[in-house]
């Protein structure tokens, strides 16, 4: 590493890597060119703490999904650097990035993306089956117990409620013990009861299994489950809050004057 880059996060620094699961330095992401150029992220610096639940909030179009996609290696950055654990992902070749995503990252999307012909257990172990990895039986058992799905494992997705289906999707993300799980509006398609079911489970997976979770949401109630909330506006992290509550998040969101919050 050159002297000029010394200020950039360096996971080789003793004590620097252990607490940080993902990191961005001076990340800029622009879409399009010329008159239609949009700067979705503007020189973002962020560290995601390991074993914590981080929410990303902000008005519509503020860059939440873009930040998550860049951190998760689903999208390339225009400038800047990103690390997952101690691996810098900016500059990785497609094949290496695909492998890193498969081995180190879990995803939960708004649409549950379960395969209808497989039962819950088969859906949970599918990514590992595809990767040719044997699930750790004790861990799988613990995940299934934590999600509260032990008596639903033989059910197909159509035989499960929306909340249960999303819990299967969360268990699927957890089963491979990823370094970090990213969710983009993971409760966006759920009614409030199913949503709180899933959020309670995400919270437990952090508290009891030590999982690291980053969740994009526009819902202050959902953000209230997190340890820390990052607030984005116009592609910049403008604020953060620790130990948030739904009320304190709502209050902060109200100060994004004139902007929609969904
Ligand atoms: N694929 C894309 N092409 C062009 N512009 C995009 C694309 N994706 C996002 N944007 C723009 O980037 C900005 C941030 O978008 P996004 O990250 O989706 O915001 P959020 O998730 O906070 O609603 C918005 O202005 C959006 O229109
Ligand atoms: Mg979005």
GROMACS .gro file of C-alpha atoms and ligand atoms in nm:
model
  290
    1UNK     CA    1   0.000   0.000   0.000
    2UNK     CA    2   0.138   0.344  -0.091
    3UNK     CA    3   0.181   0.627   0.159
    4UNK     CA    4  -0.090   0.824  -0.016
    5UNK     CA    5  -0.339   0.549   0.057
    6UNK     CA    6  -0.235   0.507   0.420
    7UNK     CA    7  -0.541   0.687   0.548
    8UNK     CA    8  -0.758   0.432   0.372
    9UNK     CA    9  -0.892   0.150   0.590
   10UNK     CA   10  -0.627  -0.119   0.606
   11UNK     CA   11  -0.747  -0.449   0.750
   12UNK     CA   12  -0.385  -0.546   0.814
   13UNK     CA   13  -0.366  -0.292   1.094
   14UNK     CA   14  -0.377  -0.495   1.418
   15UNK     CA   15  -0.715  -0.468   1.584
   16UNK     CA   16  -0.862  -0.304   1.276
   17UNK     CA   17  -1.010  -0.605   1.108
   18UNK     CA   18  -1.172  -0.800   1.387
   19UNK     CA   19  -1.442  -0.547   1.465
   20UNK     CA   20  -1.527  -0.460   1.106
   21UNK     CA   21  -1.724  -0.686   0.872
   22UNK     CA   22  -1.742  -0.450   0.577
   23UNK     CA   23  -1.591  -0.118   0.491
   24UNK     CA   24  -1.620   0.152   0.225
   25UNK     CA   25  -1.373   0.431   0.163
   26UNK     CA   26  -1.446   0.729  -0.060
   27UNK     CA   27  -1.700   0.531  -0.259
   28UNK     CA   28  -1.867   0.717  -0.540
   29UNK     CA   29  -2.120   0.559  -0.772
   30UNK     CA   30  -2.252   0.739  -1.077
   31UNK     CA   31  -2.505   0.612  -1.326
   32UNK     CA   32  -2.518   0.735  -1.685
   33UNK     CA   33  -2.308   1.008  -1.839
   34UNK     CA   34  -2.331   1.372  -1.947
   35UNK     CA   35  -2.669   1.532  -1.890
   36UNK     CA   36  -2.826   1.215  -1.758
   37UNK     CA   37  -2.547   1.144  -1.509
   38UNK     CA   38  -2.678   1.068  -1.159
   39UNK     CA   39  -2.443   1.056  -0.859
   40UNK     CA   40  -2.609   0.790  -0.644
   41UNK     CA   41  -2.324   0.778  -0.388
   42UNK     CA   42  -2.085   1.065  -0.324
   43UNK     CA   43  -1.754   0.985  -0.146
   44UNK     CA   44  -1.906   0.755   0.117
   45UNK     CA   45  -1.694   0.628   0.407
   46UNK     CA   46  -1.849   0.365   0.630
   47UNK     CA   47  -1.750   0.077   0.858
   48UNK     CA   48  -2.000  -0.198   0.934
   49UNK     CA   49  -1.933  -0.348   1.279
   50UNK     CA   50  -1.915  -0.723   1.313
   51UNK     CA   51  -2.190  -0.891   1.515
   52UNK     CA   52  -2.412  -0.584   1.498
   53UNK     CA   53  -2.740  -0.503   1.326
   54UNK     CA   54  -2.706  -0.193   1.108
   55UNK     CA   55  -2.997  -0.023   0.931
   56UNK     CA   56  -2.960   0.210   0.632
   57UNK     CA   57  -3.234   0.470   0.603
   58UNK     CA   58  -3.305   0.776   0.396
   59UNK     CA   59  -3.554   0.927   0.156
   60UNK     CA   60  -3.643   0.754  -0.170
   61UNK     CA   61  -3.358   0.789  -0.418
   62UNK     CA   62  -3.102   0.876  -0.147
   63UNK     CA   63  -2.880   0.583  -0.249
   64UNK     CA   64  -2.971   0.315   0.007
   65UNK     CA   65  -2.998   0.028  -0.240
   66UNK     CA   66  -2.692   0.146  -0.431
   67UNK     CA   67  -2.483   0.152  -0.112
   68UNK     CA   68  -2.598  -0.197  -0.019
   69UNK     CA   69  -2.534  -0.331  -0.369
   70UNK     CA   70  -2.185  -0.180  -0.376
   71UNK     CA   71  -2.098  -0.311  -0.026
   72UNK     CA   72  -2.224  -0.657  -0.123
   73UNK     CA   73  -2.035  -0.670  -0.451
   74UNK     CA   74  -2.356  -0.681  -0.653
   75UNK     CA   75  -2.265  -0.359  -0.829
   76UNK     CA   76  -1.935  -0.195  -0.919
   77UNK     CA   77  -1.825   0.140  -0.780
   78UNK     CA   78  -1.717   0.436  -0.994
   79UNK     CA   79  -1.448   0.533  -0.744
   80UNK     CA   80  -1.328   0.422  -0.405
   81UNK     CA   81  -1.262   0.092  -0.231
   82UNK     CA   82  -1.469  -0.170  -0.052
   83UNK     CA   83  -1.368  -0.453   0.181
   84UNK     CA   84  -1.565  -0.753   0.299
   85UNK     CA   85  -1.383  -0.870   0.610
   86UNK     CA   86  -1.014  -0.849   0.521
   87UNK     CA   87  -1.070  -0.890   0.147
   88UNK     CA   88  -1.082  -0.589  -0.080
   89UNK     CA   89  -1.357  -0.659  -0.332
   90UNK     CA   90  -1.307  -0.357  -0.554
   91UNK     CA   91  -1.086  -0.480  -0.833
   92UNK     CA   92  -1.169  -0.849  -0.792
   93UNK     CA   93  -1.234  -1.040  -1.113
   94UNK     CA   94  -1.591  -1.158  -1.175
   95UNK     CA   95  -1.508  -1.516  -1.088
   96UNK     CA   96  -1.338  -1.426  -0.759
   97UNK     CA   97  -1.623  -1.190  -0.670
   98UNK     CA   98  -1.883  -1.458  -0.740
   99UNK     CA   99  -1.695  -1.699  -0.515
  100UNK     CA  100  -1.659  -1.440  -0.238
  101UNK     CA  101  -2.031  -1.356  -0.255
  102UNK     CA  102  -2.116  -1.725  -0.238
  103UNK     CA  103  -1.881  -1.798   0.055
  104UNK     CA  104  -1.903  -1.483   0.265
  105UNK     CA  105  -2.230  -1.304   0.196
  106UNK     CA  106  -2.593  -1.385   0.257
  107UNK     CA  107  -2.882  -1.202   0.093
  108UNK     CA  108  -3.244  -1.146   0.187
  109UNK     CA  109  -3.455  -0.966  -0.068
  110UNK     CA  110  -3.804  -0.822  -0.060
  111UNK     CA  111  -3.931  -1.110  -0.272
  112UNK     CA  112  -3.858  -1.426  -0.079
  113UNK     CA  113  -3.716  -1.606  -0.386
  114UNK     CA  114  -3.796  -1.954  -0.258
  115UNK     CA  115  -3.825  -2.245  -0.500
  116UNK     CA  116  -4.190  -2.363  -0.493
  117UNK     CA  117  -4.112  -2.730  -0.560
  118UNK     CA  118  -3.874  -2.761  -0.265
  119UNK     CA  119  -3.979  -2.783   0.098
  120UNK     CA  120  -3.854  -2.537   0.361
  121UNK     CA  121  -3.550  -2.742   0.461
  122UNK     CA  122  -3.450  -2.805   0.099
  123UNK     CA  123  -3.479  -2.432   0.028
  124UNK     CA  124  -3.261  -2.353   0.330
  125UNK     CA  125  -2.981  -2.588   0.222
  126UNK     CA  126  -3.009  -2.522  -0.153
  127UNK     CA  127  -2.721  -2.271  -0.184
  128UNK     CA  128  -2.488  -2.508   0.002
  129UNK     CA  129  -2.608  -2.802  -0.208
  130UNK     CA  130  -2.529  -2.603  -0.522
  131UNK     CA  131  -2.186  -2.507  -0.384
  132UNK     CA  132  -2.122  -2.872  -0.296
  133UNK     CA  133  -2.085  -2.793   0.073
  134UNK     CA  134  -2.225  -3.005   0.352
  135UNK     CA  135  -2.427  -2.805   0.602
  136UNK     CA  136  -2.297  -2.824   0.960
  137UNK     CA  137  -2.579  -3.025   1.121
  138UNK     CA  138  -2.554  -2.867   1.466
  139UNK     CA  139  -2.549  -2.516   1.321
  140UNK     CA  140  -2.839  -2.590   1.087
  141UNK     CA  141  -3.036  -2.720   1.382
  142UNK     CA  142  -2.962  -2.406   1.582
  143UNK     CA  143  -3.064  -2.183   1.291
  144UNK     CA  144  -3.389  -2.374   1.242
  145UNK     CA  145  -3.465  -2.354   1.616
  146UNK     CA  146  -3.388  -1.982   1.626
  147UNK     CA  147  -3.615  -1.909   1.329
  148UNK     CA  148  -3.885  -2.120   1.492
  149UNK     CA  149  -3.933  -2.335   1.182
  150UNK     CA  150  -3.863  -2.678   1.331
  151UNK     CA  151  -4.221  -2.798   1.272
  152UNK     CA  152  -4.244  -2.646   0.924
  153UNK     CA  153  -3.942  -2.798   0.754
  154UNK     CA  154  -4.142  -3.036   0.533
  155UNK     CA  155  -4.381  -2.761   0.418
  156UNK     CA  156  -4.360  -2.613   0.071
  157UNK     CA  157  -4.356  -2.232   0.038
  158UNK     CA  158  -4.726  -2.221  -0.065
  159UNK     CA  159  -4.813  -2.391   0.265
  160UNK     CA  160  -4.640  -2.117   0.465
  161UNK     CA  161  -4.746  -1.762   0.555
  162UNK     CA  162  -4.553  -1.467   0.411
  163UNK     CA  163  -4.370  -1.422   0.741
  164UNK     CA  164  -4.278  -1.791   0.755
  165UNK     CA  165  -4.155  -1.783   0.395
  166UNK     CA  166  -3.933  -1.486   0.472
  167UNK     CA  167  -3.802  -1.664   0.781
  168UNK     CA  168  -3.708  -1.955   0.554
  169UNK     CA  169  -3.524  -1.705   0.334
  170UNK     CA  170  -3.345  -1.567   0.643
  171UNK     CA  171  -3.255  -1.920   0.758
  172UNK     CA  172  -3.122  -1.989   0.407
  173UNK     CA  173  -2.899  -1.682   0.436
  174UNK     CA  174  -2.780  -1.783   0.785
  175UNK     CA  175  -2.724  -2.152   0.718
  176UNK     CA  176  -2.394  -2.101   0.536
  177UNK     CA  177  -2.261  -1.885   0.826
  178UNK     CA  178  -2.184  -1.590   0.602
  179UNK     CA  179  -1.955  -1.316   0.722
  180UNK     CA  180  -2.234  -1.067   0.663
  181UNK     CA  181  -2.600  -1.068   0.560
  182UNK     CA  182  -2.748  -0.791   0.349
  183UNK     CA  183  -3.122  -0.728   0.325
  184UNK     CA  184  -3.294  -0.473   0.100
  185UNK     CA  185  -3.635  -0.399   0.251
  186UNK     CA  186  -3.661  -0.759   0.376
  187UNK     CA  187  -3.996  -0.686   0.541
  188UNK     CA  188  -4.125  -0.465   0.259
  189UNK     CA  189  -4.373  -0.726   0.135
  190UNK     CA  190  -4.500  -0.832   0.476
  191UNK     CA  191  -4.789  -0.716   0.692
  192UNK     CA  192  -4.681  -0.564   1.023
  193UNK     CA  193  -4.727  -0.885   1.223
  194UNK     CA  194  -4.520  -1.098   0.983
  195UNK     CA  195  -4.272  -0.812   0.955
  196UNK     CA  196  -4.216  -0.804   1.331
  197UNK     CA  197  -4.180  -1.183   1.327
  198UNK     CA  198  -3.895  -1.156   1.076
  199UNK     CA  199  -3.735  -0.855   1.246
  200UNK     CA  200  -3.745  -1.030   1.584
  201UNK     CA  201  -3.568  -1.322   1.425
  202UNK     CA  202  -3.304  -1.100   1.261
  203UNK     CA  203  -3.245  -0.941   1.601
  204UNK     CA  204  -3.207  -1.284   1.764
  205UNK     CA  205  -2.966  -1.403   1.497
  206UNK     CA  206  -2.742  -1.107   1.588
  207UNK     CA  207  -2.780  -1.150   1.965
  208UNK     CA  208  -2.768  -1.530   1.984
  209UNK     CA  209  -2.572  -1.638   1.676
  210UNK     CA  210  -2.339  -1.338   1.645
  211UNK     CA  211  -2.451  -1.267   1.290
  212UNK     CA  212  -2.368  -0.936   1.118
  213UNK     CA  213  -2.666  -0.781   0.939
  214UNK     CA  214  -2.706  -0.475   0.719
  215UNK     CA  215  -3.066  -0.390   0.636
  216UNK     CA  216  -3.196  -0.124   0.402
  217UNK     CA  217  -3.538  -0.001   0.509
  218UNK     CA  218  -3.764   0.302   0.486
  219UNK     CA  219  -3.964   0.187   0.789
  220UNK     CA  220  -3.874   0.350   1.125
  221UNK     CA  221  -4.026   0.052   1.309
  222UNK     CA  222  -3.791  -0.186   1.125
  223UNK     CA  223  -3.493   0.043   1.189
  224UNK     CA  224  -3.584   0.040   1.560
  225UNK     CA  225  -3.468  -0.323   1.576
  226UNK     CA  226  -3.115  -0.228   1.472
  227UNK     CA  227  -2.816  -0.133   1.687
  228UNK     CA  228  -2.723   0.154   1.463
  229UNK     CA  229  -2.896   0.351   1.188
  230UNK     CA  230  -2.711   0.527   0.907
  231UNK     CA  231  -2.905   0.808   0.740
  232UNK     CA  232  -2.842   0.876   0.373
  233UNK     CA  233  -2.944   1.187   0.180
  234UNK     CA  234  -2.847   1.255  -0.180
  235UNK     CA  235  -2.579   0.987  -0.176
  236UNK     CA  236  -2.410   1.110   0.142
  237UNK     CA  237  -2.425   0.967   0.496
  238UNK     CA  238  -2.559   1.269   0.680
  239UNK     CA  239  -2.622   1.125   1.024
  240UNK     CA  240  -2.617   0.813   1.236
  241UNK     CA  241  -2.796   0.697   1.549
  242UNK     CA  242  -2.709   0.432   1.805
  243UNK     CA  243  -2.966   0.229   1.999
  244UNK     CA  244  -3.249   0.373   1.788
  245UNK     CA  245  -3.619   0.345   1.865
  246UNK     CA  246  -3.899   0.367   1.609
  247UNK     CA  247  -3.990   0.707   1.756
  248UNK     CA  248  -3.639   0.852   1.749
  249UNK     CA  249  -3.592   0.732   1.390
  250UNK     CA  250  -3.928   0.874   1.283
  251UNK     CA  251  -3.836   1.205   1.444
  252UNK     CA  252  -3.505   1.213   1.253
  253UNK     CA  253  -3.674   1.120   0.924
  254UNK     CA  254  -3.917   1.411   0.964
  255UNK     CA  255  -3.622   1.646   0.934
  256UNK     CA  256  -3.566   1.531   0.575
  257UNK     CA  257  -3.790   1.821   0.475
  258UNK     CA  258  -4.011   1.790   0.172
  259UNK     CA  259  -3.874   1.451   0.078
  260UNK     CA  260  -4.074   1.135   0.064
  261UNK     CA  261  -3.956   0.864   0.299
  262UNK     CA  262  -4.043   0.554   0.100
  263LIG     N1  263  -2.953   0.141  -1.265
  263LIG     C1  264  -2.966   0.273  -1.249
  263LIG     N2  265  -2.955   0.356  -1.354
  263LIG     C2  266  -2.964   0.491  -1.338
  263LIG     N3  267  -2.990   0.552  -1.221
  263LIG     C3  268  -3.005   0.473  -1.112
  263LIG     C4  269  -2.995   0.330  -1.120
  263LIG     N4  270  -3.014   0.279  -0.995
  263LIG     C5  271  -3.035   0.384  -0.915
  263LIG     N5  272  -3.030   0.501  -0.985
  263LIG     C6  273  -3.046   0.637  -0.930
  263LIG     O1  274  -2.955   0.650  -0.822
  263LIG     C7  275  -3.016   0.719  -0.714
  263LIG     C8  276  -3.015   0.631  -0.589
  263LIG     O2  277  -3.100   0.518  -0.612
  263LIG     P1  278  -3.124   0.406  -0.505
  263LIG     O3  279  -2.994   0.359  -0.452
  263LIG     O4  280  -3.212   0.301  -0.567
  263LIG     O5  281  -3.202   0.483  -0.390
  263LIG     P2  282  -3.292   0.428  -0.269
  263LIG     O6  283  -3.269   0.281  -0.256
  263LIG     O7  284  -3.248   0.509  -0.152
  263LIG     O8  285  -3.434   0.460  -0.306
  263LIG     C9  286  -3.155   0.758  -0.760
  263LIG     O9  287  -3.149   0.888  -0.813
  263LIG    C10  288  -3.183   0.657  -0.868
  263LIG    O10  289  -3.274   0.709  -0.962
  264LIG    MG1  290  -3.403   0.113  -0.271
   0.00000   0.00000   0.00000
